[in-house]
Amino acid sequence: MAIEIAFTLALVVLVVATYWIALKNSSEKIGRQFQILSERLELQLDQPMPKMGGFLRPEPSLYGTYRGREMSISVPGKGLQNTRQIETLLKIGITDKNISAQLTATGPLGGLRQRDSGKQARWKSGDEKFDNAVDVRTNHGEILCSLLGKERRKWLADTLKRSKATLYIGGGNLAYARLGLIGNESTRQDFEAAAEFLCDLAETIETS
């Protein structure tokens, strides 16, 4: 009996230790990518200290000014539609608070994301490839049409379909929300590209 208890305790310790190491390694990978983003975008890095002996590791965040605009990258406390699907959110400020739109990839997940689009209608650009790839909800179709030229539509169709991300426009913000965490180079580069895209789009919105 004593041997069985000892074996069980040893197994529990092994499982807990393995879980702790996995958490630590994952957190360090994410931390490295945020550090690189901090340096390249010149944003302030906030890296909370681990809690509960390292079993609770809050996600890092970035904030500051990039290309003359307020910018932040963070992980909201709740998942998509209150699920466990964690998102990483890139947000920049704009002065125009009138336009409102929500763009995401078509498909079941896109339908879930569009549940919080309010009463905004489905808008189509007339570009068949773009319209088949991206579900756009807005009550400002004419304004959006002037903002999304051929190259921007192509970028959005390719990026949103590949990354399962969503672009939000409204309330004085542009936001790019992508499922998952920034734990590798590919995802980090996706956010770097999104930062440039959003800044370019913001400039067009404010000068149009």
PDB file of C-alpha atoms in Angstrom:
ATOM      1  CA  MET A   1       0.000   0.000   0.000  1.00  0.00           C
ATOM      2  CA  ALA A   2       2.790   2.409   0.917  1.00  0.00           C
ATOM      3  CA  ILE A   3       4.507   1.702  -2.401  1.00  0.00           C
ATOM      4  CA  GLU A   4       1.298   2.457  -4.310  1.00  0.00           C
ATOM      5  CA  ILE A   5       0.859   5.761  -2.453  1.00  0.00           C
ATOM      6  CA  ALA A   6       4.458   6.729  -3.100  1.00  0.00           C
ATOM      7  CA  PHE A   7       4.103   5.871  -6.789  1.00  0.00           C
ATOM      8  CA  THR A   8       0.916   7.925  -7.070  1.00  0.00           C
ATOM      9  CA  LEU A   9       2.524  10.908  -5.373  1.00  0.00           C
ATOM     10  CA  ALA A  10       5.558  10.651  -7.629  1.00  0.00           C
ATOM     11  CA  LEU A  11       3.300  10.533 -10.678  1.00  0.00           C
ATOM     12  CA  VAL A  12       1.394  13.617  -9.505  1.00  0.00           C
ATOM     13  CA  VAL A  13       4.640  15.491  -8.925  1.00  0.00           C
ATOM     14  CA  LEU A  14       5.867  14.515 -12.395  1.00  0.00           C
ATOM     15  CA  VAL A  15       2.652  15.699 -14.066  1.00  0.00           C
ATOM     16  CA  VAL A  16       2.688  18.993 -12.157  1.00  0.00           C
ATOM     17  CA  ALA A  17       6.360  19.583 -12.935  1.00  0.00           C
ATOM     18  CA  THR A  18       5.821  18.829 -16.634  1.00  0.00           C
ATOM     19  CA  TYR A  19       2.883  21.237 -16.739  1.00  0.00           C
ATOM     20  CA  TRP A  20       4.923  23.952 -14.967  1.00  0.00           C
ATOM     21  CA  ILE A  21       7.799  23.564 -17.426  1.00  0.00           C
ATOM     22  CA  ALA A  22       5.418  23.705 -20.402  1.00  0.00           C
ATOM     23  CA  LEU A  23       3.853  26.903 -19.043  1.00  0.00           C
ATOM     24  CA  LYS A  24       7.279  28.444 -18.481  1.00  0.00           C
ATOM     25  CA  ASN A  25       8.528  27.576 -21.963  1.00  0.00           C
ATOM     26  CA  SER A  26       5.357  28.879 -23.625  1.00  0.00           C
ATOM     27  CA  SER A  27       5.470  32.105 -21.604  1.00  0.00           C
ATOM     28  CA  GLU A  28       9.119  32.663 -22.503  1.00  0.00           C
ATOM     29  CA  LYS A  29       8.405  32.185 -26.225  1.00  0.00           C
ATOM     30  CA  ILE A  30       5.590  34.737 -26.081  1.00  0.00           C
ATOM     31  CA  GLY A  31       7.753  37.111 -24.042  1.00  0.00           C
ATOM     32  CA  ARG A  32      10.544  36.975 -26.637  1.00  0.00           C
ATOM     33  CA  GLN A  33       8.166  37.836 -29.478  1.00  0.00           C
ATOM     34  CA  PHE A  34       6.707  40.751 -27.512  1.00  0.00           C
ATOM     35  CA  GLN A  35      10.223  41.983 -26.769  1.00  0.00           C
ATOM     36  CA  ILE A  36      11.018  42.020 -30.492  1.00  0.00           C
ATOM     37  CA  LEU A  37       7.751  43.842 -31.232  1.00  0.00           C
ATOM     38  CA  SER A  38       8.581  46.344 -28.502  1.00  0.00           C
ATOM     39  CA  GLU A  39      11.934  47.117 -30.101  1.00  0.00           C
ATOM     40  CA  ARG A  40      10.679  47.274 -33.695  1.00  0.00           C
ATOM     41  CA  LEU A  41       7.558  49.334 -32.993  1.00  0.00           C
ATOM     42  CA  GLU A  42       9.197  51.318 -30.181  1.00  0.00           C
ATOM     43  CA  LEU A  43       6.392  50.516 -27.759  1.00  0.00           C
ATOM     44  CA  GLN A  44       6.590  50.116 -24.000  1.00  0.00           C
ATOM     45  CA  LEU A  45       6.590  46.474 -22.888  1.00  0.00           C
ATOM     46  CA  ASP A  46       4.606  45.506 -19.796  1.00  0.00           C
ATOM     47  CA  GLN A  47       5.577  42.018 -18.608  1.00  0.00           C
ATOM     48  CA  PRO A  48       3.743  41.073 -15.381  1.00  0.00           C
ATOM     49  CA  MET A  49       5.578  38.821 -12.958  1.00  0.00           C
ATOM     50  CA  PRO A  50       4.437  35.178 -12.623  1.00  0.00           C
ATOM     51  CA  LYS A  51       2.121  34.384  -9.718  1.00  0.00           C
ATOM     52  CA  MET A  52       1.231  31.306  -7.698  1.00  0.00           C
ATOM     53  CA  GLY A  53       4.707  29.850  -7.992  1.00  0.00           C
ATOM     54  CA  GLY A  54       4.760  30.300 -11.762  1.00  0.00           C
ATOM     55  CA  PHE A  55       1.486  28.515 -12.457  1.00  0.00           C
ATOM     56  CA  LEU A  56      -0.219  31.816 -13.303  1.00  0.00           C
ATOM     57  CA  ARG A  57       1.638  33.765 -15.982  1.00  0.00           C
ATOM     58  CA  PRO A  58      -0.240  36.885 -17.187  1.00  0.00           C
ATOM     59  CA  GLU A  59       0.318  37.746 -20.840  1.00  0.00           C
ATOM     60  CA  PRO A  60       2.578  40.681 -21.733  1.00  0.00           C
ATOM     61  CA  SER A  61       1.246  43.803 -23.427  1.00  0.00           C
ATOM     62  CA  LEU A  62       2.597  46.731 -25.436  1.00  0.00           C
ATOM     63  CA  TYR A  63       1.497  50.337 -25.478  1.00  0.00           C
ATOM     64  CA  GLY A  64       2.751  53.682 -26.698  1.00  0.00           C
ATOM     65  CA  THR A  65       2.901  55.729 -29.895  1.00  0.00           C
ATOM     66  CA  TYR A  66       3.779  54.442 -33.356  1.00  0.00           C
ATOM     67  CA  ARG A  67       3.819  56.613 -36.481  1.00  0.00           C
ATOM     68  CA  GLY A  68       2.266  59.366 -34.405  1.00  0.00           C
ATOM     69  CA  ARG A  69      -0.674  57.251 -33.210  1.00  0.00           C
ATOM     70  CA  GLU A  70      -1.623  55.608 -29.955  1.00  0.00           C
ATOM     71  CA  MET A  71      -1.091  51.873 -30.292  1.00  0.00           C
ATOM     72  CA  SER A  72      -1.466  48.868 -28.040  1.00  0.00           C
ATOM     73  CA  ILE A  73      -1.139  45.098 -28.357  1.00  0.00           C
ATOM     74  CA  SER A  74      -2.755  43.047 -25.628  1.00  0.00           C
ATOM     75  CA  VAL A  75      -4.653  39.885 -24.770  1.00  0.00           C
ATOM     76  CA  PRO A  76      -8.199  40.680 -23.537  1.00  0.00           C
ATOM     77  CA  GLY A  77      -9.333  38.942 -20.390  1.00  0.00           C
ATOM     78  CA  LYS A  78     -12.143  37.059 -22.104  1.00  0.00           C
ATOM     79  CA  GLY A  79     -12.194  34.921 -25.214  1.00  0.00           C
ATOM     80  CA  LEU A  80     -14.160  35.262 -28.437  1.00  0.00           C
ATOM     81  CA  GLN A  81     -17.868  35.592 -27.628  1.00  0.00           C
ATOM     82  CA  ASN A  82     -17.073  34.627 -24.008  1.00  0.00           C
ATOM     83  CA  THR A  83     -15.576  31.303 -25.126  1.00  0.00           C
ATOM     84  CA  ARG A  84     -12.103  29.997 -24.316  1.00  0.00           C
ATOM     85  CA  GLN A  85     -10.804  31.107 -27.712  1.00  0.00           C
ATOM     86  CA  ILE A  86      -8.103  33.580 -26.717  1.00  0.00           C
ATOM     87  CA  GLU A  87      -7.451  36.552 -28.988  1.00  0.00           C
ATOM     88  CA  THR A  88      -4.534  38.948 -29.308  1.00  0.00           C
ATOM     89  CA  LEU A  89      -5.679  42.492 -30.066  1.00  0.00           C
ATOM     90  CA  LEU A  90      -3.773  45.217 -31.928  1.00  0.00           C
ATOM     91  CA  LYS A  91      -5.447  48.609 -31.579  1.00  0.00           C
ATOM     92  CA  ILE A  92      -4.623  52.082 -32.888  1.00  0.00           C
ATOM     93  CA  GLY A  93      -6.429  55.382 -32.416  1.00  0.00           C
ATOM     94  CA  ILE A  94      -7.999  57.507 -35.128  1.00  0.00           C
ATOM     95  CA  THR A  95      -9.662  60.909 -34.940  1.00  0.00           C
ATOM     96  CA  ASP A  96     -12.685  59.923 -37.080  1.00  0.00           C
ATOM     97  CA  LYS A  97     -15.357  58.408 -34.835  1.00  0.00           C
ATOM     98  CA  ASN A  98     -18.170  58.289 -37.395  1.00  0.00           C
ATOM     99  CA  ILE A  99     -17.305  55.294 -39.568  1.00  0.00           C
ATOM    100  CA  SER A 100     -18.137  51.842 -38.230  1.00  0.00           C
ATOM    101  CA  ALA A 101     -17.417  48.463 -39.822  1.00  0.00           C
ATOM    102  CA  GLN A 102     -16.465  44.894 -38.987  1.00  0.00           C
ATOM    103  CA  LEU A 103     -14.565  42.645 -41.405  1.00  0.00           C
ATOM    104  CA  THR A 104     -13.758  38.972 -40.937  1.00  0.00           C
ATOM    105  CA  ALA A 105     -13.234  35.850 -43.023  1.00  0.00           C
ATOM    106  CA  THR A 106     -16.364  34.151 -44.323  1.00  0.00           C
ATOM    107  CA  GLY A 107     -17.375  30.813 -42.826  1.00  0.00           C
ATOM    108  CA  PRO A 108     -18.701  29.438 -39.512  1.00  0.00           C
ATOM    109  CA  LEU A 109     -16.118  31.211 -37.355  1.00  0.00           C
ATOM    110  CA  GLY A 110     -16.777  34.448 -39.176  1.00  0.00           C
ATOM    111  CA  GLY A 111     -20.466  34.075 -38.435  1.00  0.00           C
ATOM    112  CA  LEU A 112     -19.658  33.696 -34.738  1.00  0.00           C
ATOM    113  CA  ARG A 113     -17.536  36.824 -34.774  1.00  0.00           C
ATOM    114  CA  GLN A 114     -20.238  38.818 -36.576  1.00  0.00           C
ATOM    115  CA  ARG A 115     -22.752  38.124 -33.825  1.00  0.00           C
ATOM    116  CA  ASP A 116     -21.591  41.335 -32.126  1.00  0.00           C
ATOM    117  CA  SER A 117     -21.746  43.488 -35.268  1.00  0.00           C
ATOM    118  CA  GLY A 118     -25.074  44.928 -34.155  1.00  0.00           C
ATOM    119  CA  LYS A 119     -27.572  45.811 -36.851  1.00  0.00           C
ATOM    120  CA  GLN A 120     -24.956  46.566 -39.473  1.00  0.00           C
ATOM    121  CA  ALA A 121     -25.817  45.129 -42.879  1.00  0.00           C
ATOM    122  CA  ARG A 122     -23.683  42.804 -45.005  1.00  0.00           C
ATOM    123  CA  TRP A 123     -21.832  44.940 -47.536  1.00  0.00           C
ATOM    124  CA  LYS A 124     -20.329  43.750 -50.811  1.00  0.00           C
ATOM    125  CA  SER A 125     -17.696  45.589 -52.765  1.00  0.00           C
ATOM    126  CA  GLY A 126     -18.403  44.096 -56.177  1.00  0.00           C
ATOM    127  CA  ASP A 127     -14.994  42.399 -56.135  1.00  0.00           C
ATOM    128  CA  GLU A 128     -16.063  38.753 -56.281  1.00  0.00           C
ATOM    129  CA  LYS A 129     -12.856  37.313 -54.839  1.00  0.00           C
ATOM    130  CA  PHE A 130     -12.923  39.745 -51.922  1.00  0.00           C
ATOM    131  CA  ASP A 131     -16.645  39.303 -51.260  1.00  0.00           C
ATOM    132  CA  ASN A 132     -16.293  35.507 -51.216  1.00  0.00           C
ATOM    133  CA  ALA A 133     -13.410  35.686 -48.766  1.00  0.00           C
ATOM    134  CA  VAL A 134     -14.465  38.502 -46.419  1.00  0.00           C
ATOM    135  CA  ASP A 135     -17.718  39.089 -44.550  1.00  0.00           C
ATOM    136  CA  VAL A 136     -18.104  42.854 -44.161  1.00  0.00           C
ATOM    137  CA  ARG A 137     -20.741  44.427 -41.923  1.00  0.00           C
ATOM    138  CA  THR A 138     -21.201  48.187 -42.112  1.00  0.00           C
ATOM    139  CA  ASN A 139     -23.771  50.913 -42.561  1.00  0.00           C
ATOM    140  CA  HIS A 140     -21.159  53.083 -44.275  1.00  0.00           C
ATOM    141  CA  GLY A 141     -20.676  51.186 -47.525  1.00  0.00           C
ATOM    142  CA  GLU A 142     -19.901  54.231 -49.682  1.00  0.00           C
ATOM    143  CA  ILE A 143     -17.175  55.416 -47.313  1.00  0.00           C
ATOM    144  CA  LEU A 144     -15.705  51.921 -47.015  1.00  0.00           C
ATOM    145  CA  CYS A 145     -15.685  51.544 -50.790  1.00  0.00           C
ATOM    146  CA  SER A 146     -13.535  54.666 -51.118  1.00  0.00           C
ATOM    147  CA  LEU A 147     -11.102  53.354 -48.480  1.00  0.00           C
ATOM    148  CA  LEU A 148     -10.593  49.830 -49.759  1.00  0.00           C
ATOM    149  CA  GLY A 149      -8.814  49.925 -53.080  1.00  0.00           C
ATOM    150  CA  LYS A 150      -7.696  46.842 -54.976  1.00  0.00           C
ATOM    151  CA  GLU A 151      -4.457  46.330 -53.034  1.00  0.00           C
ATOM    152  CA  ARG A 152      -6.140  46.735 -49.657  1.00  0.00           C
ATOM    153  CA  ARG A 153      -8.931  44.344 -50.596  1.00  0.00           C
ATOM    154  CA  LYS A 154      -6.326  41.780 -51.653  1.00  0.00           C
ATOM    155  CA  TRP A 155      -4.394  42.197 -48.397  1.00  0.00           C
ATOM    156  CA  LEU A 156      -7.550  41.830 -46.321  1.00  0.00           C
ATOM    157  CA  ALA A 157      -8.813  38.806 -48.263  1.00  0.00           C
ATOM    158  CA  ASP A 158      -5.470  37.009 -47.978  1.00  0.00           C
ATOM    159  CA  THR A 159      -4.741  37.970 -44.378  1.00  0.00           C
ATOM    160  CA  LEU A 160      -8.166  37.509 -42.793  1.00  0.00           C
ATOM    161  CA  LYS A 161      -8.710  34.165 -44.540  1.00  0.00           C
ATOM    162  CA  ARG A 162      -5.291  32.840 -43.532  1.00  0.00           C
ATOM    163  CA  SER A 163      -5.156  34.139 -39.976  1.00  0.00           C
ATOM    164  CA  LYS A 164      -8.888  33.956 -39.096  1.00  0.00           C
ATOM    165  CA  ALA A 165      -8.549  37.496 -37.820  1.00  0.00           C
ATOM    166  CA  THR A 166     -11.110  40.304 -37.648  1.00  0.00           C
ATOM    167  CA  LEU A 167     -10.749  44.011 -38.409  1.00  0.00           C
ATOM    168  CA  TYR A 168     -12.898  46.376 -36.353  1.00  0.00           C
ATOM    169  CA  ILE A 169     -13.447  50.025 -37.256  1.00  0.00           C
ATOM    170  CA  GLY A 170     -15.333  52.275 -34.882  1.00  0.00           C
ATOM    171  CA  GLY A 171     -15.339  54.362 -31.728  1.00  0.00           C
ATOM    172  CA  GLY A 172     -12.185  56.188 -32.714  1.00  0.00           C
ATOM    173  CA  ASN A 173     -10.192  52.973 -33.122  1.00  0.00           C
ATOM    174  CA  LEU A 174      -8.959  50.483 -35.684  1.00  0.00           C
ATOM    175  CA  ALA A 175      -8.462  47.033 -34.189  1.00  0.00           C
ATOM    176  CA  TYR A 176      -7.010  43.807 -35.548  1.00  0.00           C
ATOM    177  CA  ALA A 177      -7.976  40.748 -33.486  1.00  0.00           C
ATOM    178  CA  ARG A 178      -6.393  37.373 -34.188  1.00  0.00           C
ATOM    179  CA  LEU A 179      -7.091  34.071 -32.447  1.00  0.00           C
ATOM    180  CA  GLY A 180      -4.238  32.760 -30.332  1.00  0.00           C
ATOM    181  CA  LEU A 181      -1.102  34.275 -28.846  1.00  0.00           C
ATOM    182  CA  ILE A 182       2.047  35.710 -30.420  1.00  0.00           C
ATOM    183  CA  GLY A 183       4.265  32.716 -29.739  1.00  0.00           C
ATOM    184  CA  ASN A 184       6.316  32.445 -32.923  1.00  0.00           C
ATOM    185  CA  GLU A 185       8.027  34.502 -35.601  1.00  0.00           C
ATOM    186  CA  SER A 186       5.301  34.003 -38.209  1.00  0.00           C
ATOM    187  CA  THR A 187       2.548  35.356 -35.965  1.00  0.00           C
ATOM    188  CA  ARG A 188       4.731  38.257 -34.853  1.00  0.00           C
ATOM    189  CA  GLN A 189       5.400  39.195 -38.483  1.00  0.00           C
ATOM    190  CA  ASP A 190       1.654  39.065 -39.137  1.00  0.00           C
ATOM    191  CA  PHE A 191       1.107  41.671 -36.413  1.00  0.00           C
ATOM    192  CA  GLU A 192       3.942  43.818 -37.743  1.00  0.00           C
ATOM    193  CA  ALA A 193       2.295  43.834 -41.176  1.00  0.00           C
ATOM    194  CA  ALA A 194      -1.105  44.552 -39.606  1.00  0.00           C
ATOM    195  CA  ALA A 195       0.350  47.517 -37.710  1.00  0.00           C
ATOM    196  CA  GLU A 196       1.553  49.076 -40.957  1.00  0.00           C
ATOM    197  CA  PHE A 197      -1.736  48.332 -42.716  1.00  0.00           C
ATOM    198  CA  LEU A 198      -3.812  49.902 -39.944  1.00  0.00           C
ATOM    199  CA  CYS A 199      -1.637  53.028 -39.816  1.00  0.00           C
ATOM    200  CA  ASP A 200      -1.902  53.460 -43.587  1.00  0.00           C
ATOM    201  CA  LEU A 201      -5.666  52.946 -43.444  1.00  0.00           C
ATOM    202  CA  ALA A 202      -5.985  55.412 -40.566  1.00  0.00           C
ATOM    203  CA  GLU A 203      -4.187  58.085 -42.574  1.00  0.00           C
ATOM    204  CA  THR A 204      -6.558  57.518 -45.510  1.00  0.00           C
ATOM    205  CA  ILE A 205      -9.621  57.690 -43.246  1.00  0.00           C
ATOM    206  CA  GLU A 206      -8.534  60.986 -41.721  1.00  0.00           C
ATOM    207  CA  THR A 207      -7.596  62.648 -45.013  1.00  0.00           C
ATOM    208  CA  SER A 208     -10.545  61.471 -47.104  1.00  0.00           C
TER     209      SER A 208
END
